CSV table of C-alpha atoms and ligand atoms in Angstrom, one decimal:
chain,number,residue,atom,x,y,z
X,1,MET,CA,125.1,97.2,76.8
X,2,SER,CA,122.2,99.3,78.0
X,3,LYS,CA,121.6,99.9,81.6
X,4,LYS,CA,119.2,97.6,83.6
X,5,ILE,CA,116.5,99.4,85.5
X,6,ILE,CA,115.6,98.6,89.1
X,7,ALA,CA,112.5,100.5,90.2
X,8,GLY,CA,110.9,100.6,93.7
X,9,ASN,CA,107.2,101.2,94.0
X,10,TRP,CA,106.5,102.2,97.5
X,11,LYS,CA,102.7,102.5,96.9
X,12,GLN,CA,100.6,104.1,99.7
X,13,ASN,CA,102.9,103.4,102.6
X,14,GLY,CA,105.2,105.1,105.1
X,15,THR,CA,105.4,108.4,106.9
X,16,TYR,CA,107.5,111.4,106.0
X,17,LYS,CA,110.1,110.3,108.4
X,18,SER,CA,110.3,106.7,107.3
X,19,SER,CA,110.3,107.6,103.6
X,20,MET,CA,113.1,110.1,104.1
X,21,SER,CA,115.2,107.6,106.0
X,22,LEU,CA,114.5,104.8,103.4
X,23,ALA,CA,115.5,107.2,100.6
X,24,GLU,CA,118.5,108.4,102.4
X,25,ARG,CA,119.8,104.8,103.0
X,26,ILE,CA,119.2,103.8,99.4
X,27,ILE,CA,120.8,106.9,97.9
X,28,SER,CA,123.9,106.6,100.2
X,29,SER,CA,124.3,102.9,99.2
X,30,ILE,CA,124.9,104.0,95.6
X,31,HIS,CA,128.5,104.6,94.6
X,32,GLU,CA,128.4,106.2,91.2
X,33,ASP,CA,131.6,104.8,90.0
X,34,LYS,CA,130.5,101.2,90.3
X,35,HIS,CA,126.7,101.7,89.7
X,36,LYS,CA,125.7,100.2,86.5
X,37,HIS,CA,121.9,100.3,86.8
X,38,GLU,CA,119.3,103.0,86.6
X,39,ILE,CA,117.5,103.2,89.9
X,40,ILE,CA,114.1,104.8,90.1
X,41,LEU,CA,112.1,105.4,93.3
X,42,PHE,CA,108.4,105.9,93.3
X,43,PRO,CA,107.5,107.3,96.7
X,44,PRO,CA,104.1,108.7,97.6
X,45,SER,CA,103.7,112.0,95.7
X,46,LEU,CA,103.7,114.1,98.8
X,47,TYR,CA,107.2,113.1,99.6
X,48,LEU,CA,108.7,113.4,96.2
X,49,LEU,CA,110.2,116.9,96.5
X,50,SER,CA,111.7,116.3,99.9
X,51,ILE,CA,113.4,113.2,98.6
X,52,GLN,CA,114.6,115.0,95.5
X,53,GLY,CA,116.2,117.5,97.9
X,54,LEU,CA,118.3,114.8,99.5
X,55,GLN,CA,120.4,114.4,96.4
X,56,LYS,CA,123.2,116.8,95.5
X,57,LYS,CA,124.3,114.6,92.6
X,58,LYS,CA,121.5,112.7,91.0
X,59,LYS,CA,122.1,109.0,91.9
X,60,VAL,CA,118.5,107.8,91.8
X,61,LYS,CA,115.7,109.0,89.5
X,62,LEU,CA,112.3,109.8,90.9
X,63,GLY,CA,108.9,108.9,89.6
X,64,SER,CA,105.3,109.6,90.4
X,65,GLN,CA,103.0,106.6,91.0
X,66,ASN,CA,100.1,108.4,89.2
X,67,VAL,CA,99.2,111.3,87.0
X,68,SER,CA,96.0,112.9,85.9
X,69,ALA,CA,94.6,112.0,82.5
X,70,TYR,CA,93.7,115.7,82.0
X,71,LYS,CA,95.5,118.9,81.2
X,72,ASN,CA,95.5,121.6,83.9
X,73,GLY,CA,92.0,122.7,85.0
X,74,ALA,CA,89.1,122.0,87.3
X,75,TYR,CA,90.0,118.4,88.4
X,76,THR,CA,90.1,118.6,92.2
X,77,GLY,CA,92.7,116.4,93.8
X,78,GLU,CA,94.6,115.5,90.6
X,79,ILE,CA,98.3,116.2,89.7
X,80,SER,CA,99.0,116.9,86.2
X,81,ALA,CA,101.9,115.8,83.9
X,82,SER,CA,102.9,119.4,83.4
X,83,MET,CA,103.3,119.8,87.3
X,84,LEU,CA,105.5,116.7,87.3
X,85,ARG,CA,107.6,118.2,84.5
X,86,ASP,CA,107.7,121.5,86.4
X,87,MET,CA,109.2,119.7,89.4
X,88,LYS,CA,111.6,117.7,87.3
X,89,ILE,CA,110.1,114.3,88.1
X,90,ASP,CA,111.7,111.8,85.6
X,91,TYR,CA,109.2,109.0,85.4
X,92,CYS,CA,105.5,108.0,86.0
X,93,LEU,CA,103.8,104.7,86.4
X,94,VAL,CA,100.8,104.0,84.3
X,95,GLY,CA,98.5,100.9,84.1
X,96,HIS,CA,99.5,99.3,87.5
X,97,SER,CA,97.2,96.5,88.3
X,98,GLU,CA,96.0,98.3,91.5
X,99,ARG,CA,94.9,101.2,89.4
X,100,ARG,CA,93.3,99.1,86.7
X,101,HIS,CA,91.5,96.7,89.1
X,102,VAL,CA,91.0,98.5,92.4
X,103,LEU,CA,90.6,102.1,91.0
X,104,ASN,CA,88.9,100.9,87.8
X,105,GLU,CA,91.0,102.8,85.3
X,106,THR,CA,90.0,102.0,81.8
X,107,GLU,CA,92.2,101.6,78.7
X,108,LYS,CA,91.0,105.0,77.6
X,109,ILE,CA,92.2,106.7,80.8
X,110,LEU,CA,95.5,104.9,80.6
X,111,SER,CA,96.0,106.0,77.0
X,112,ASP,CA,95.1,109.6,77.9
X,113,LYS,CA,97.7,109.5,80.8
X,114,VAL,CA,100.3,108.2,78.3
X,115,SER,CA,99.5,111.1,76.0
X,116,ARG,CA,99.8,113.7,78.8
X,117,LEU,CA,103.1,112.2,79.8
X,118,PHE,CA,104.6,112.3,76.3
X,119,GLU,CA,103.4,115.9,75.9
X,120,ASN,CA,105.5,116.7,79.0
X,121,ASN,CA,108.5,114.7,78.1
X,122,ILE,CA,108.2,112.4,81.1
X,123,ASN,CA,109.3,108.7,80.9
X,124,ILE,CA,106.6,106.1,81.4
X,125,ILE,CA,106.7,102.7,83.0
X,126,TYR,CA,103.6,101.0,81.6
X,127,CYS,CA,102.4,97.9,83.5
X,128,ILE,CA,100.7,95.0,81.8
X,129,GLY,CA,99.8,91.6,83.1
X,130,GLU,CA,97.1,88.9,83.3
X,131,THR,CA,94.9,88.1,86.3
X,132,LEU,CA,94.9,84.7,88.0
X,133,ARG,CA,91.8,83.7,86.2
X,134,GLU,CA,93.3,84.6,82.8
X,135,TYR,CA,96.5,82.7,83.8
X,136,ARG,CA,94.5,79.6,84.7
X,137,GLN,CA,92.6,79.8,81.5
X,138,LYS,CA,96.0,80.0,79.7
X,139,LYS,CA,95.1,83.4,78.2
X,140,THR,CA,98.3,85.2,79.3
X,141,LYS,CA,99.8,85.8,75.8
X,142,LEU,CA,96.4,86.8,74.5
X,143,VAL,CA,96.0,89.4,77.3
X,144,LEU,CA,99.5,90.7,76.9
X,145,ARG,CA,99.2,91.1,73.1
X,146,ARG,CA,96.0,93.0,73.5
X,147,GLN,CA,97.5,95.3,76.2
X,148,ILE,CA,100.7,96.0,74.2
X,149,ASN,CA,98.7,96.6,71.0
X,150,ARG,CA,96.4,99.0,72.7
X,151,LEU,CA,99.3,101.0,74.2
X,152,ILE,CA,101.1,101.2,70.9
X,153,LYS,CA,98.1,102.0,68.7
X,154,SER,CA,96.6,104.6,71.1
X,155,ASN,CA,99.8,106.6,71.2
X,156,GLN,CA,101.5,105.6,68.0
X,157,GLU,CA,102.6,109.0,66.9
X,158,TYR,CA,104.4,109.7,70.2
X,159,ILE,CA,105.9,106.3,70.6
X,160,LYS,CA,107.2,106.3,67.0
X,161,LYS,CA,109.0,109.5,67.7
X,162,GLN,CA,110.4,108.6,71.2
X,163,PRO,CA,110.2,104.8,71.8
X,164,LYS,CA,112.8,105.2,74.5
X,165,LYS,CA,110.3,107.1,76.7
X,166,ILE,CA,108.3,104.0,77.2
X,167,VAL,CA,109.3,101.1,79.5
X,168,ILE,CA,107.0,98.1,79.7
X,169,ALA,CA,106.6,96.2,83.0
X,170,TYR,CA,105.2,92.7,82.9
X,171,GLU,CA,103.5,92.2,86.3
X,172,PRO,CA,101.3,89.2,86.5
X,173,VAL,CA,98.4,90.3,88.7
X,174,TRP,CA,98.5,87.1,90.7
X,175,ALA,CA,102.2,87.6,91.5
X,176,ILE,CA,101.8,91.1,93.0
X,177,GLY,CA,102.3,90.9,96.8
X,178,THR,CA,101.5,87.2,97.0
X,179,GLY,CA,105.0,85.6,97.1
X,180,LEU,CA,104.2,83.8,93.9
X,181,VAL,CA,106.3,84.1,90.8
X,182,PRO,CA,106.1,82.5,87.4
X,183,THR,CA,108.6,79.7,86.7
X,184,LEU,CA,111.8,80.6,84.9
X,185,THR,CA,110.5,78.5,81.9
X,186,GLU,CA,107.2,80.5,81.9
X,187,LEU,CA,109.2,83.8,82.1
X,188,ALA,CA,111.5,82.8,79.3
X,189,SER,CA,108.5,82.1,77.0
X,190,ILE,CA,106.6,85.3,78.0
X,191,PHE,CA,109.6,87.6,77.7
X,192,ASN,CA,110.3,86.2,74.3
X,193,PHE,CA,106.7,86.7,73.3
X,194,ILE,CA,106.6,90.3,74.7
X,195,ARG,CA,109.8,91.2,72.8
X,196,CYS,CA,108.5,89.8,69.6
X,197,THR,CA,105.2,91.5,69.9
X,198,ILE,CA,106.8,94.9,70.5
X,199,ASP,CA,109.5,94.5,67.9
X,200,LYS,CA,107.1,93.3,65.2
X,201,GLU,CA,105.4,96.8,65.2
X,202,ASP,CA,108.4,98.8,64.3
X,203,THR,CA,112.2,98.2,64.2
X,204,LYS,CA,112.7,101.3,66.3
X,205,TYR,CA,110.8,99.7,69.2
X,206,SER,CA,113.8,97.5,70.0
X,207,SER,CA,114.8,100.3,72.4
X,208,ILE,CA,111.7,99.8,74.5
X,209,LYS,CA,112.9,98.1,77.7
X,210,VAL,CA,110.8,95.3,79.4
X,211,LEU,CA,110.9,94.8,83.2
X,212,TYR,CA,109.5,92.1,85.4
X,213,GLY,CA,107.5,92.8,88.6
X,214,GLY,CA,105.6,90.7,91.2
X,215,SER,CA,107.1,89.3,94.5
X,216,VAL,CA,110.7,90.2,93.6
X,217,THR,CA,113.0,89.6,96.6
X,218,PRO,CA,116.8,89.6,97.2
X,219,ASP,CA,116.6,85.8,96.9
X,220,ASN,CA,115.0,85.5,93.5
X,221,ALA,CA,116.2,88.7,91.8
X,222,ALA,CA,119.4,87.3,90.3
X,223,SER,CA,117.8,84.2,88.9
X,224,LEU,CA,114.8,86.2,87.5
X,225,MET,CA,117.3,88.5,85.8
X,226,GLU,CA,118.9,85.6,83.9
X,227,THR,CA,115.7,85.6,81.7
X,228,SER,CA,116.6,86.7,78.2
X,229,HIS,CA,115.1,90.1,77.2
X,230,MET,CA,114.5,91.1,80.8
X,231,ASP,CA,115.8,94.6,81.2
X,232,GLY,CA,115.2,95.1,84.9
X,233,LEU,CA,112.8,94.7,87.8
X,234,LEU,CA,109.9,96.7,89.3
X,235,VAL,CA,109.9,95.9,93.1
X,236,GLY,CA,107.0,96.6,95.5
X,237,GLY,CA,107.0,95.2,99.0
X,238,ALA,CA,110.8,94.6,99.1
X,239,SER,CA,111.5,98.2,98.1
X,240,LEU,CA,110.1,99.4,101.4
X,241,ILE,CA,113.0,97.7,103.3
X,242,SER,CA,116.3,99.4,102.5
X,243,LYS,CA,118.4,96.3,103.0
X,244,LYS,CA,116.3,94.2,100.7
X,245,PHE,CA,116.1,96.9,98.0
X,246,ILE,CA,119.9,97.5,98.2
X,247,ASP,CA,120.6,93.8,98.1
X,248,ILE,CA,118.4,93.5,95.0
X,249,CYS,CA,120.3,96.3,93.3
X,250,SER,CA,123.6,94.8,94.2
X,251,THR,CA,122.8,91.1,93.2
X,252,ILE,CA,122.3,92.1,89.6
E,1,LIG,P1,105.4,93.3,94.9
E,1,LIG,O1,104.7,94.4,94.1
E,1,LIG,O2,106.9,93.3,94.6
E,1,LIG,O3,105.0,93.6,96.4
E,1,LIG,O4,104.8,92.0,94.5
E,1,LIG,C1,105.1,94.7,92.8
E,1,LIG,C2,104.3,95.9,92.2
E,1,LIG,O5,103.1,96.1,92.6
E,1,LIG,O6,104.8,96.7,91.4
């Protein structure tokens, strides 16, 4: 059975001191012999290397919350995919709803970011999800199909060669940071739909994992993970509290 993924997205939170101690507590809670999941932390970029230095043996993987859509050059303030590769960062998030909706990233920007990451051999967690309005209008599947197709079509050559480099995270925008989560019946239907939409494109795409994100807590993690075709969780708020994140990892 392939490994489940538990990812913690710390967003723009914490200080150097609090981030180091959070990472330390999470890393020390992982006992390799019994650890069956792949754990990925997404701290603020400034702290990535210090956190990387905490691990003698690699127990957790590290990811960047963002990457430039451009190759190296005159793009003040940006961090490129080749810099992430240079520093041995394993993963990068693309398409998170905060970047789509607050920072106005377009599909073109997201697809360029995916290309840059493939060029540099970095794994991608690509977020998709409907807004509250789309949910209320019962457009969830329509939106998800469009987002998945755009991702696959725009980077088809890369994805065909290395489908395993892409992980899709379904995060309903209305569930992020709100305490709301879809019902288990809704999730069963949506995960089945996402799986079929991906697999229909190419038989090789069955290796693309699909995560759920949005108000995951230690209390709901185990029941969420009973959803068929759910390969893991992307945790926001609860990943900032070591006990909660460790509990989520151990309940699965
Ligand atoms: P949340 O965030 O767990 O705080 O809802 C999830 C995310 O934004 O990835």
